[in-house]
JSON list of C-alpha atoms in Angstrom, two decimals:
[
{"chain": "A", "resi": 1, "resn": "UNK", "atom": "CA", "xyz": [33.20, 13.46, -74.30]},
{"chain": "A", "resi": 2, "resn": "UNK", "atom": "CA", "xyz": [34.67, 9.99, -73.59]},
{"chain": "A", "resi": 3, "resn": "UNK", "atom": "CA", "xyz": [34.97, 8.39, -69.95]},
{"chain": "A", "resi": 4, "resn": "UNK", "atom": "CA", "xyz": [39.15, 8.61, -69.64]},
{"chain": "A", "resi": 5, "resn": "UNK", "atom": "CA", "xyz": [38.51, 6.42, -65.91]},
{"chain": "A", "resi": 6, "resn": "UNK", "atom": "CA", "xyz": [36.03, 4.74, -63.93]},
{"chain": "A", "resi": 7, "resn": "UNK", "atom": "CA", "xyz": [36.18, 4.56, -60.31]},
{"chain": "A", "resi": 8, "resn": "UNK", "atom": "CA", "xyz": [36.26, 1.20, -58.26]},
{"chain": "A", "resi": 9, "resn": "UNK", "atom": "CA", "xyz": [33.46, 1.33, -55.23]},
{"chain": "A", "resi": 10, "resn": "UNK", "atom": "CA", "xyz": [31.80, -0.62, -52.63]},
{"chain": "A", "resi": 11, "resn": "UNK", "atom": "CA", "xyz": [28.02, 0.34, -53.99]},
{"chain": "A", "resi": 12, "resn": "UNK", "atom": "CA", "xyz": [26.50, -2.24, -56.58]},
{"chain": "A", "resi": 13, "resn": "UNK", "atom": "CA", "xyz": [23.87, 0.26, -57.18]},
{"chain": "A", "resi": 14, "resn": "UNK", "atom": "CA", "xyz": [22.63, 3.52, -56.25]},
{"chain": "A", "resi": 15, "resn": "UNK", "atom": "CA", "xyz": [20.81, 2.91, -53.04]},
{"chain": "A", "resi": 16, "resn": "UNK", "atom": "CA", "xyz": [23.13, 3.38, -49.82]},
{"chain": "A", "resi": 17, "resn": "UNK", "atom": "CA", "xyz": [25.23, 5.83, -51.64]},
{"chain": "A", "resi": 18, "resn": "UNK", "atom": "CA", "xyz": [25.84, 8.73, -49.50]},
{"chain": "A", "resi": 19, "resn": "UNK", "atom": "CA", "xyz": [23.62, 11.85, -51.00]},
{"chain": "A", "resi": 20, "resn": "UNK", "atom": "CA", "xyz": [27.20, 14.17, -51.26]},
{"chain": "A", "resi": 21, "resn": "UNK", "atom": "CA", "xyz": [30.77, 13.33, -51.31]},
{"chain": "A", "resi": 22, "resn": "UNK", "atom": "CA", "xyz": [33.02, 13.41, -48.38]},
{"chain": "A", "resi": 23, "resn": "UNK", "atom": "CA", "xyz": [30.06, 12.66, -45.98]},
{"chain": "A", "resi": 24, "resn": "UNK", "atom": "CA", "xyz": [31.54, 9.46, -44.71]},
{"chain": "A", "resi": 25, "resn": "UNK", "atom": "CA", "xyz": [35.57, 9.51, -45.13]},
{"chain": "A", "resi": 26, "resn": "UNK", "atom": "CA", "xyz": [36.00, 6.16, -44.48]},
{"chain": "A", "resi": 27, "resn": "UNK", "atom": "CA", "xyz": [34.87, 5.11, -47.75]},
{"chain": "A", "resi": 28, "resn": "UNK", "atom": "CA", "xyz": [37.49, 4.16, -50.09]},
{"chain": "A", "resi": 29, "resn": "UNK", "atom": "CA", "xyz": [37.17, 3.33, -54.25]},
{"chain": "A", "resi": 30, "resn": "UNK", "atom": "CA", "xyz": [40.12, 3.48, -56.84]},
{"chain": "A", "resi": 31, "resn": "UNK", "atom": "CA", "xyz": [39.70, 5.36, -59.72]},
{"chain": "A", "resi": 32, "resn": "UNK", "atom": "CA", "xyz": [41.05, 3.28, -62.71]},
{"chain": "A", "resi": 33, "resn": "UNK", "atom": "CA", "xyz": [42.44, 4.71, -66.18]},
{"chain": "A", "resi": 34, "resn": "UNK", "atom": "CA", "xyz": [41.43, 3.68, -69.77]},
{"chain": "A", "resi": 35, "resn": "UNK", "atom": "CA", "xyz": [43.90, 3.31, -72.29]},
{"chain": "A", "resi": 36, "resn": "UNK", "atom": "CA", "xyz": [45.21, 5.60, -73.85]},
{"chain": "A", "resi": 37, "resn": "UNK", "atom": "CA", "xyz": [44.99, 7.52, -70.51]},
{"chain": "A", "resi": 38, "resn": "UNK", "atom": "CA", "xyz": [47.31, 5.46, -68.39]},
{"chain": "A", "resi": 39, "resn": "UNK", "atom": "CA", "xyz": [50.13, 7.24, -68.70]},
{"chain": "A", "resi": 40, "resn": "UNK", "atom": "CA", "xyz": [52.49, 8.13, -65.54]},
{"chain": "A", "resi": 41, "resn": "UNK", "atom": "CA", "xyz": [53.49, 11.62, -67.33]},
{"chain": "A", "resi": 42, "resn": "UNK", "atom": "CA", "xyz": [49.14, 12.63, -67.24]},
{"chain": "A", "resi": 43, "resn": "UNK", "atom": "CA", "xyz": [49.44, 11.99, -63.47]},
{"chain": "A", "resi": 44, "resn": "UNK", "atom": "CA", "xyz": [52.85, 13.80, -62.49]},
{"chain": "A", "resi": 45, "resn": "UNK", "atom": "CA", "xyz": [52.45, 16.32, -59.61]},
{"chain": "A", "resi": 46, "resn": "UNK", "atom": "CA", "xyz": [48.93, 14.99, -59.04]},
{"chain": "A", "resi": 47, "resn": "UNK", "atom": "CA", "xyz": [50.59, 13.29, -55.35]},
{"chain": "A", "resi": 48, "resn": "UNK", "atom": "CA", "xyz": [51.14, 17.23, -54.10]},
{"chain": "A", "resi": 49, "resn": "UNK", "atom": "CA", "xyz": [47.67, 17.54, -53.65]},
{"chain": "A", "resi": 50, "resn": "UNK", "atom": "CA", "xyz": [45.06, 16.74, -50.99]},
{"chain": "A", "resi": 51, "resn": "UNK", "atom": "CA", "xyz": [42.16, 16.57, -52.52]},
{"chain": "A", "resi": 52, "resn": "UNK", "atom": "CA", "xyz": [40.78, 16.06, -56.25]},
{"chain": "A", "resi": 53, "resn": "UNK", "atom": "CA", "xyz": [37.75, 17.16, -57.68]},
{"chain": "A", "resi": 54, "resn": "UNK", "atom": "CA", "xyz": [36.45, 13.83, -59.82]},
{"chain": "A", "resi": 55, "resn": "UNK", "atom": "CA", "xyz": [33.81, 15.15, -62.96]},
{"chain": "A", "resi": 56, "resn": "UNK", "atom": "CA", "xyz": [31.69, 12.01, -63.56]},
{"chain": "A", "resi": 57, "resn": "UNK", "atom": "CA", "xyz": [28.73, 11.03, -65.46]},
{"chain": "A", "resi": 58, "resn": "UNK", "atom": "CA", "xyz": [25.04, 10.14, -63.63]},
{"chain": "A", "resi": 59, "resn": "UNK", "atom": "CA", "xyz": [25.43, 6.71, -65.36]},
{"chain": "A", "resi": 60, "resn": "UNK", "atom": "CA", "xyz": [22.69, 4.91, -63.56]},
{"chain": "A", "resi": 61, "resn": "UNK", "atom": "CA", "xyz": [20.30, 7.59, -65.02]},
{"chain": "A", "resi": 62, "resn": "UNK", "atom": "CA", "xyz": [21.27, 7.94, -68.55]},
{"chain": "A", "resi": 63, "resn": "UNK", "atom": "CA", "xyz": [18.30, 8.45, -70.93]},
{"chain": "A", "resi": 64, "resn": "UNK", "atom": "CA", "xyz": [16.07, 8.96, -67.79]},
{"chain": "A", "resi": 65, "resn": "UNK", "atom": "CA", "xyz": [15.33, 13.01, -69.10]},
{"chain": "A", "resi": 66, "resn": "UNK", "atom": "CA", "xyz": [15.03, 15.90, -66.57]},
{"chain": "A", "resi": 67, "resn": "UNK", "atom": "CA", "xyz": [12.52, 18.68, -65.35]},
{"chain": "A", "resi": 68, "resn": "UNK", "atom": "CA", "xyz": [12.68, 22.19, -64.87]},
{"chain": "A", "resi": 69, "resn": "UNK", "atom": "CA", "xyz": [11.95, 21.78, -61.24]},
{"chain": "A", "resi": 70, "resn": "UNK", "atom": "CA", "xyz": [13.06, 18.29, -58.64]},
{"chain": "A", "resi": 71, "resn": "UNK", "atom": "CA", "xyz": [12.48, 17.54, -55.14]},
{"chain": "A", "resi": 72, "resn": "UNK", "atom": "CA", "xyz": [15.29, 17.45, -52.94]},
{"chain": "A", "resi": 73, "resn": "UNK", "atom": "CA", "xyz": [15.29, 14.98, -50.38]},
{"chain": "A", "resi": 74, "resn": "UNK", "atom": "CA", "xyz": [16.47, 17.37, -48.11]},
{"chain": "A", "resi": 75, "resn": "UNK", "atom": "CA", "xyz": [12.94, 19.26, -48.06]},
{"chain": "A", "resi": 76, "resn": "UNK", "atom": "CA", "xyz": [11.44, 15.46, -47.82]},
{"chain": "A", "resi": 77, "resn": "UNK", "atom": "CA", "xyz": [10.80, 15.66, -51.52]},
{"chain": "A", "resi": 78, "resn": "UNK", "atom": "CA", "xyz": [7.64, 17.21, -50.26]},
{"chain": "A", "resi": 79, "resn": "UNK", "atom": "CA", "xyz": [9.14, 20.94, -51.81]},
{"chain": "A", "resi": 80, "resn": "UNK", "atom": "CA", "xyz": [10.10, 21.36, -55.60]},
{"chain": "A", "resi": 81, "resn": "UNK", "atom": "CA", "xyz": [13.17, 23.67, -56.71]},
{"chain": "A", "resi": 82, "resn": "UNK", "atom": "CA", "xyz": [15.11, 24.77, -59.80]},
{"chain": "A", "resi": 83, "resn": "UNK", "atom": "CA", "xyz": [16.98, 21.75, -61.02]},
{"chain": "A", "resi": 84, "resn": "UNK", "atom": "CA", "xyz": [20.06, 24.23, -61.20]},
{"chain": "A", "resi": 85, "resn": "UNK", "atom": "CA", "xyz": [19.36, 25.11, -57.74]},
{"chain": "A", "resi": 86, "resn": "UNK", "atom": "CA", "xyz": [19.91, 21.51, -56.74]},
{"chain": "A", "resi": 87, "resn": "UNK", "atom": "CA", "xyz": [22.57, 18.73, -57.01]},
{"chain": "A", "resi": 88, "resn": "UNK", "atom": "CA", "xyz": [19.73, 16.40, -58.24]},
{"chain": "A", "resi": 89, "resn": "UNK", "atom": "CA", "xyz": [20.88, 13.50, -60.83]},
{"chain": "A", "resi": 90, "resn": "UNK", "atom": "CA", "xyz": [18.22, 14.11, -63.39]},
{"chain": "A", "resi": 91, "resn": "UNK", "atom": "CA", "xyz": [19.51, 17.27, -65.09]},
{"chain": "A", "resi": 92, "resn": "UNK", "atom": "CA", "xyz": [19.58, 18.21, -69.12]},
{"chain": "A", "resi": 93, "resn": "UNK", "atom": "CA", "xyz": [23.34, 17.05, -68.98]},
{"chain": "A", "resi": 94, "resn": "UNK", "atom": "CA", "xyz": [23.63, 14.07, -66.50]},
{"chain": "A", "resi": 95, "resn": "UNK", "atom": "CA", "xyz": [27.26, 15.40, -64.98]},
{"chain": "A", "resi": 96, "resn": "UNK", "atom": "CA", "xyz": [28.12, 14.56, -61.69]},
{"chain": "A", "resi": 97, "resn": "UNK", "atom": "CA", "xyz": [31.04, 16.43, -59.33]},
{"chain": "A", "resi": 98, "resn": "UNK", "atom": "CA", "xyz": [32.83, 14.98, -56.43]},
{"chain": "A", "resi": 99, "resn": "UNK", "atom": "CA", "xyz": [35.55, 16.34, -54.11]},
{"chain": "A", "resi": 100, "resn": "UNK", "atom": "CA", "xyz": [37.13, 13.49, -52.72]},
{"chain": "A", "resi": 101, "resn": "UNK", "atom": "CA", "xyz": [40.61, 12.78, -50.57]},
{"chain": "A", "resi": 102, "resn": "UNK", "atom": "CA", "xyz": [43.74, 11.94, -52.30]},
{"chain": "A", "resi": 103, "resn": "UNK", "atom": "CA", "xyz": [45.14, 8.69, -50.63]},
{"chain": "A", "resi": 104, "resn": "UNK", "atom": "CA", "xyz": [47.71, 7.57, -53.11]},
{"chain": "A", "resi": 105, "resn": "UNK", "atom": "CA", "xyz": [48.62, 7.22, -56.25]},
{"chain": "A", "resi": 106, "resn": "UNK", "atom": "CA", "xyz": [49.44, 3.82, -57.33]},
{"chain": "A", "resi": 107, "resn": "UNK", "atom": "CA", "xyz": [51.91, 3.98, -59.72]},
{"chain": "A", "resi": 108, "resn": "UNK", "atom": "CA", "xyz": [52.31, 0.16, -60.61]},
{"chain": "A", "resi": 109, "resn": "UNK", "atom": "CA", "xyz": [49.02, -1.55, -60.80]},
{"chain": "A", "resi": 110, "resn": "UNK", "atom": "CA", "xyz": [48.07, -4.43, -62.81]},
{"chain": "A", "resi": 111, "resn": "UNK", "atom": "CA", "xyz": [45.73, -1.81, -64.94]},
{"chain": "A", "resi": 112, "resn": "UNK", "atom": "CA", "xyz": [48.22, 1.02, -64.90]},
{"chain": "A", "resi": 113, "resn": "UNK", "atom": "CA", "xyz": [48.27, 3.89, -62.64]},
{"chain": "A", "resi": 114, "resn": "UNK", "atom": "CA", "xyz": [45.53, 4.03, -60.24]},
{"chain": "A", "resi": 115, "resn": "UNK", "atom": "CA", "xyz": [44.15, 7.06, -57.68]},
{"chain": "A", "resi": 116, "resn": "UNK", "atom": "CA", "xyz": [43.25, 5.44, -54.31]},
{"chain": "A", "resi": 117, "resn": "UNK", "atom": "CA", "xyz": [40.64, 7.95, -52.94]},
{"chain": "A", "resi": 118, "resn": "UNK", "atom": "CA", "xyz": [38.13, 8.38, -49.68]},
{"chain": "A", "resi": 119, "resn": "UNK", "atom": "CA", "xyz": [34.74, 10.15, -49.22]},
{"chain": "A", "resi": 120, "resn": "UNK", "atom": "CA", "xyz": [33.67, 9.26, -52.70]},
{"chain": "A", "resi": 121, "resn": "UNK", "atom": "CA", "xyz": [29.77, 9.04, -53.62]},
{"chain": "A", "resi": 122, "resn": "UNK", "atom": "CA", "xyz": [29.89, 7.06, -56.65]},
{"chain": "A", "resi": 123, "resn": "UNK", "atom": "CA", "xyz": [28.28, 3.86, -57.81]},
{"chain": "A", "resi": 124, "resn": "UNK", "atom": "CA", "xyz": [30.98, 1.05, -59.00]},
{"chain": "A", "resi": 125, "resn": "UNK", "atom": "CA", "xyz": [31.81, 1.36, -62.53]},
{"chain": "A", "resi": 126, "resn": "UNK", "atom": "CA", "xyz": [30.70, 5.21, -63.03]},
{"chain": "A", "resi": 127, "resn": "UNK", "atom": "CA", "xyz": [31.98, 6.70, -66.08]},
{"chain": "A", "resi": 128, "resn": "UNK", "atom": "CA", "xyz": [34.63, 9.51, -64.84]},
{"chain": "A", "resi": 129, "resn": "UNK", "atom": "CA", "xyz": [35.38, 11.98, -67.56]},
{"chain": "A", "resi": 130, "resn": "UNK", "atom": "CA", "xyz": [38.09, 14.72, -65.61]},
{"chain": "A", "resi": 131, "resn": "UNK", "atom": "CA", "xyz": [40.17, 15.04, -62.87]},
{"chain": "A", "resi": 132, "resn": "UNK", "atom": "CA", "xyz": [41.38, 18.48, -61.44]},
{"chain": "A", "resi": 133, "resn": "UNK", "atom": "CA", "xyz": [43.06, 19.38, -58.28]},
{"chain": "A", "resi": 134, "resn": "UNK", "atom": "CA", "xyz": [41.23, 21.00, -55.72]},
{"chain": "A", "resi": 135, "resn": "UNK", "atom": "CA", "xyz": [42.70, 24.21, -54.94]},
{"chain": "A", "resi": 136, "resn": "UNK", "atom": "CA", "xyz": [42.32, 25.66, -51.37]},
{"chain": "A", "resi": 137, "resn": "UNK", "atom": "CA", "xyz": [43.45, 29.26, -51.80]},
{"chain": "A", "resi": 138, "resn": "UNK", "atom": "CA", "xyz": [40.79, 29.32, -54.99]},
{"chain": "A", "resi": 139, "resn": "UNK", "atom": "CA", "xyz": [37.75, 26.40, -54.18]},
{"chain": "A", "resi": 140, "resn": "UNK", "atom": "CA", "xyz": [37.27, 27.24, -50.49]},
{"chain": "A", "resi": 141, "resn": "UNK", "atom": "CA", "xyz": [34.38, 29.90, -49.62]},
{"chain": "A", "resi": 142, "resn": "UNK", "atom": "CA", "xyz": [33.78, 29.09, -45.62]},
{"chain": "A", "resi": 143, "resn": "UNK", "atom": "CA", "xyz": [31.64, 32.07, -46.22]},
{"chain": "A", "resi": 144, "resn": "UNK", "atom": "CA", "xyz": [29.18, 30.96, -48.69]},
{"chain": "A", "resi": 145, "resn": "UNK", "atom": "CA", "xyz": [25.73, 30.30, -48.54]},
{"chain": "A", "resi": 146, "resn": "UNK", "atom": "CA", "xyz": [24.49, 27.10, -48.16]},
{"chain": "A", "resi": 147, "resn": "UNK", "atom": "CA", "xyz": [20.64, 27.84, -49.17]},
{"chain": "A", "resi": 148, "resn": "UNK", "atom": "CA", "xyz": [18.21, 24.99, -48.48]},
{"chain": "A", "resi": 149, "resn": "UNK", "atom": "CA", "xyz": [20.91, 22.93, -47.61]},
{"chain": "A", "resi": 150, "resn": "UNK", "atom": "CA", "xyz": [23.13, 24.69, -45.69]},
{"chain": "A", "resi": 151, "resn": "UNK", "atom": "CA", "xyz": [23.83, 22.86, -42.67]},
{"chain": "A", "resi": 152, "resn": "UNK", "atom": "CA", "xyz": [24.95, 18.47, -42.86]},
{"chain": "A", "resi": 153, "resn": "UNK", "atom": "CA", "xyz": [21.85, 16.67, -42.07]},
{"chain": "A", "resi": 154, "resn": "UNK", "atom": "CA", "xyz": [21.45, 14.52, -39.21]},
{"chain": "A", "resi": 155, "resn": "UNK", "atom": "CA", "xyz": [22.76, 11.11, -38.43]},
{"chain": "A", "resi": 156, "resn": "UNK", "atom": "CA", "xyz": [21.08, 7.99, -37.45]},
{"chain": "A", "resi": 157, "resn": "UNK", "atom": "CA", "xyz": [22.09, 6.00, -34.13]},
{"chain": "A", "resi": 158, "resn": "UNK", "atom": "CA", "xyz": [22.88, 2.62, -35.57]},
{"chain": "A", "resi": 159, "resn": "UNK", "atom": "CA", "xyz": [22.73, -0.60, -34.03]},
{"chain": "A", "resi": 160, "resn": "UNK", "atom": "CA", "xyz": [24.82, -3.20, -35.68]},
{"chain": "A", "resi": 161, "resn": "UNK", "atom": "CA", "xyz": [24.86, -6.45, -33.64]},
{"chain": "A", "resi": 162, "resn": "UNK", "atom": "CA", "xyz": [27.60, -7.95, -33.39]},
{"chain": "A", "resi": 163, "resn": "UNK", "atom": "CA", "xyz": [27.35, -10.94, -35.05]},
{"chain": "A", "resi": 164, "resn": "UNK", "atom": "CA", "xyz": [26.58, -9.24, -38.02]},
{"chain": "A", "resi": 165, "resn": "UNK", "atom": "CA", "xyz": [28.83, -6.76, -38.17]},
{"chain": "A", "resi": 166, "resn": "UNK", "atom": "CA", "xyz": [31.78, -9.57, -38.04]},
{"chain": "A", "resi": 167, "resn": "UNK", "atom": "CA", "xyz": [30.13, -10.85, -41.36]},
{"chain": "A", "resi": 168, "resn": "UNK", "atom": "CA", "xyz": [31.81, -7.74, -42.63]},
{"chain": "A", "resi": 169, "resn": "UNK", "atom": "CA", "xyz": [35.76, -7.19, -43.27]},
{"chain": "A", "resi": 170, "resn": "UNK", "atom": "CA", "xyz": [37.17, -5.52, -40.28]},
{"chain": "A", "resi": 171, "resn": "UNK", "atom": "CA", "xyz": [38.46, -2.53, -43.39]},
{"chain": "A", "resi": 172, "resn": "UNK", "atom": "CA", "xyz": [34.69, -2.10, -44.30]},
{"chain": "A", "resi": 173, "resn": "UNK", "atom": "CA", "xyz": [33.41, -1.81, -40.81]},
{"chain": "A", "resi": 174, "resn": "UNK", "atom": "CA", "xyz": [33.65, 2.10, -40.14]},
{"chain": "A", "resi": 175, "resn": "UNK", "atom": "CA", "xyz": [32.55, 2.99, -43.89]},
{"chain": "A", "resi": 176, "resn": "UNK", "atom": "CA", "xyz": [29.36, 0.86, -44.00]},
{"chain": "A", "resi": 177, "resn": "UNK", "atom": "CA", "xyz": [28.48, 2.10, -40.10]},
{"chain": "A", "resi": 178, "resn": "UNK", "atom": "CA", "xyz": [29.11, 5.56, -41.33]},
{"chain": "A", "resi": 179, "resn": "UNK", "atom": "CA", "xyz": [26.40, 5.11, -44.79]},
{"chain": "A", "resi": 180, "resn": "UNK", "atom": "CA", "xyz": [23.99, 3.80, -42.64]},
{"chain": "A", "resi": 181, "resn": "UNK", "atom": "CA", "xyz": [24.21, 6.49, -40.57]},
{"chain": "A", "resi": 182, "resn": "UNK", "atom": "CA", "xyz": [23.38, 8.68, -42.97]},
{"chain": "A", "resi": 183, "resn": "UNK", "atom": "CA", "xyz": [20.41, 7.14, -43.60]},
{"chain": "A", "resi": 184, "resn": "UNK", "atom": "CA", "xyz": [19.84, 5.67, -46.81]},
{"chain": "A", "resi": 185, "resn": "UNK", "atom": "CA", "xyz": [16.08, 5.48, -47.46]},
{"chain": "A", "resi": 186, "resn": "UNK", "atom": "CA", "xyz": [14.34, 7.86, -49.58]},
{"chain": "A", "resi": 187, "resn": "UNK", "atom": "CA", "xyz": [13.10, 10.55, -47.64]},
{"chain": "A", "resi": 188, "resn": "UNK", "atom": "CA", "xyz": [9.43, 9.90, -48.88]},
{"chain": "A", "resi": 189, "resn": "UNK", "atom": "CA", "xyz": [9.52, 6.47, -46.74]},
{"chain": "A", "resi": 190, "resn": "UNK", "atom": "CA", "xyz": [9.18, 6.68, -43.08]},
{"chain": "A", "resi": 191, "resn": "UNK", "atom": "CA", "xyz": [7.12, 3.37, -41.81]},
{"chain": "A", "resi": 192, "resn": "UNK", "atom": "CA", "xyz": [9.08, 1.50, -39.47]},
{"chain": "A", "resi": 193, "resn": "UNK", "atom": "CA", "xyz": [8.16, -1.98, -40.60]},
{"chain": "A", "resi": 194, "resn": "UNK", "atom": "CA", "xyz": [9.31, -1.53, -44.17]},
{"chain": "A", "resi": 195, "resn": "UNK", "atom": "CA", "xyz": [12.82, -3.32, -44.49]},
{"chain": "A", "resi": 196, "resn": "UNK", "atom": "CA", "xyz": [15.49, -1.69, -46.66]},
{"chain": "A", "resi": 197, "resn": "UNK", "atom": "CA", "xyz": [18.95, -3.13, -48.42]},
{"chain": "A", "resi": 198, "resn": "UNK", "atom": "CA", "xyz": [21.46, -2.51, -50.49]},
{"chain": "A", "resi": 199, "resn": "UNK", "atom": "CA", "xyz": [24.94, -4.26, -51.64]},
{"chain": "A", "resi": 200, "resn": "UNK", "atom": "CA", "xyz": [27.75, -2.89, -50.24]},
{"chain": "A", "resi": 201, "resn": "UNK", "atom": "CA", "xyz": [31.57, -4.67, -50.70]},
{"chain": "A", "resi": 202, "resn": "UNK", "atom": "CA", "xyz": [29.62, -7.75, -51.91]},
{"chain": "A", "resi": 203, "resn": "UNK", "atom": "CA", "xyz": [27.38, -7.61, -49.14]},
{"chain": "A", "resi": 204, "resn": "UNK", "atom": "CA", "xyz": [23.71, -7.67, -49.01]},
{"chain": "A", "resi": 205, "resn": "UNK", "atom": "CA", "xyz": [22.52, -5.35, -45.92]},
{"chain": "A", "resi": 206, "resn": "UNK", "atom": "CA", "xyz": [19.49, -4.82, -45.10]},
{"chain": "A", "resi": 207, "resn": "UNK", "atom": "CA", "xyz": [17.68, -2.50, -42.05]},
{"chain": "A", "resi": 208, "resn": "UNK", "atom": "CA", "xyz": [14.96, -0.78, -40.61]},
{"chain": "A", "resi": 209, "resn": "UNK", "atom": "CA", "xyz": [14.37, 2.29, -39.06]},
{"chain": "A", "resi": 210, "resn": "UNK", "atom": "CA", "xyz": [12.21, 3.26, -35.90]},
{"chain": "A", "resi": 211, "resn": "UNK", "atom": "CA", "xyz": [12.97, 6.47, -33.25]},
{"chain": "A", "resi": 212, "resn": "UNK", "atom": "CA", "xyz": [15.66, 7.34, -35.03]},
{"chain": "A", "resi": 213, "resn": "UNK", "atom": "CA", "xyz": [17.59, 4.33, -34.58]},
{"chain": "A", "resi": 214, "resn": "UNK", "atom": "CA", "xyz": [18.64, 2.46, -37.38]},
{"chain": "A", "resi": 215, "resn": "UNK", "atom": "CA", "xyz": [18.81, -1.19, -36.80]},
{"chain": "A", "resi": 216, "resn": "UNK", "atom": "CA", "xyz": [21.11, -3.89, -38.99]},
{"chain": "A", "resi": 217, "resn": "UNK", "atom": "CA", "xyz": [18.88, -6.81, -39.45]},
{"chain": "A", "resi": 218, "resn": "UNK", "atom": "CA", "xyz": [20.76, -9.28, -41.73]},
{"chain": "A", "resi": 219, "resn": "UNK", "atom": "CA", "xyz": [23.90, -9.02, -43.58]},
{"chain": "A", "resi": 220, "resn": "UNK", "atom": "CA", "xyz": [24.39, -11.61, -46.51]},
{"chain": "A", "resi": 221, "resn": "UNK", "atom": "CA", "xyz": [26.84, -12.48, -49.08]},
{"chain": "A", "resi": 222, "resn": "UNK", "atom": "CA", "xyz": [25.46, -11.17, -53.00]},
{"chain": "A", "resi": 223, "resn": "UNK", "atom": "CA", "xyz": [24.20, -13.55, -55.15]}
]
């Protein structure tokens, strides 16, 4: 298979990136074509739907291998499973797969058609290799089991002072307050003094966590 886009996001690297796609809505990416792929005609009737499922590659872990069994960090990583039974990143085939919101399609960009989207959980510059609608009558089961993970984990109260938060673009205000809430550090760390950051919109932000409150304490242009 060869990459036919790559998506456009606010996340330098994998830390800060929500754990499951359409978690925190107001993130937005673009999801750019490669030639020979940017053709109008591949993309007519796409603007009908709602939502797309994106089919990506775990880029940031290629050549990393896999095991039979992972720890999901929604047991604490304290609990191992099936890797099928999980959506962990290190698997025999390093395929990703996002549902994510349909914004707009932007037929006239200076790279060709583009796909505006919101709720995605993908690192800038991941490889996407399909695109297919997401089909209500067909992809939703409000019945179905959720197993380990079957209700949305808990948010973080986050305090963002104010002087920070107007380092960051009023647009990218209600996305990054929404990833923090969900609590970015790896569920294995839990000491309160430890300091955490990642790059977000060019940003360097970095936090700690005590009580259940998640506190910004600096927020930096990247080097």
């Amino acid at each position: 298979m060869e990459p036919i886009a790559h998506i456009r996001s606010e996340f330098s690297g994998k830390f800060g990136v929500p754990r499951q796609a359409g978690l925190v809505e107001g993130l937005r990416a673009t999801v750019v074509f490669e030639l020979p792929y940017r053709s109008p005609d591949a993309l007519r009737g796409i603007d009908g739907f709602s939502h797309l499922w994106l089919i990506w590659e775990f880029s940031e872990n290629k050549g990393a291998g896999w095991s039979p069994t992972v720890r999901p960090p929604r047991l604490g990583g304290n609990a191992r499973l099936g890797v099928f039974a999980t959506r962990s990143p290190f698997r025999p085939n390093p395929i990703g797969l996002s549902c994510v919101k349909l914004e707009k399609v932007e037929w006239d960009s200076p790279s060709g058609p583009a796909l505006w989207v919101s709720g995605a959980d993908l690192v800038d510059g991941t490889p996407i290799f399909d695109i297919k609608p997401y089909l209500p009558y067909a992809d939703c089961r409000p019945e179905a089991a959720g197993g380990f993970a079957g209700e949305a984990p808990a948010e973080l109260a986050v305090d963002f002072p104010r002087k920070l938060l107007d380092r960051v673009p009023p647009d990218r205000r209600e996305a990054l307050t929404g990833v923090l809430a969900q609590d970015p550090r790896p569920p294995y760390q839990r000491d309160p003094k430890r300091v955490y950051g990642f790059g977000f919109a060019g940003l360097e932000v970095r936090f700690a966590v005590a009580g259940g409150v998640l506190t910004v304490i600096s927020v930096e242009k990247q080097l």
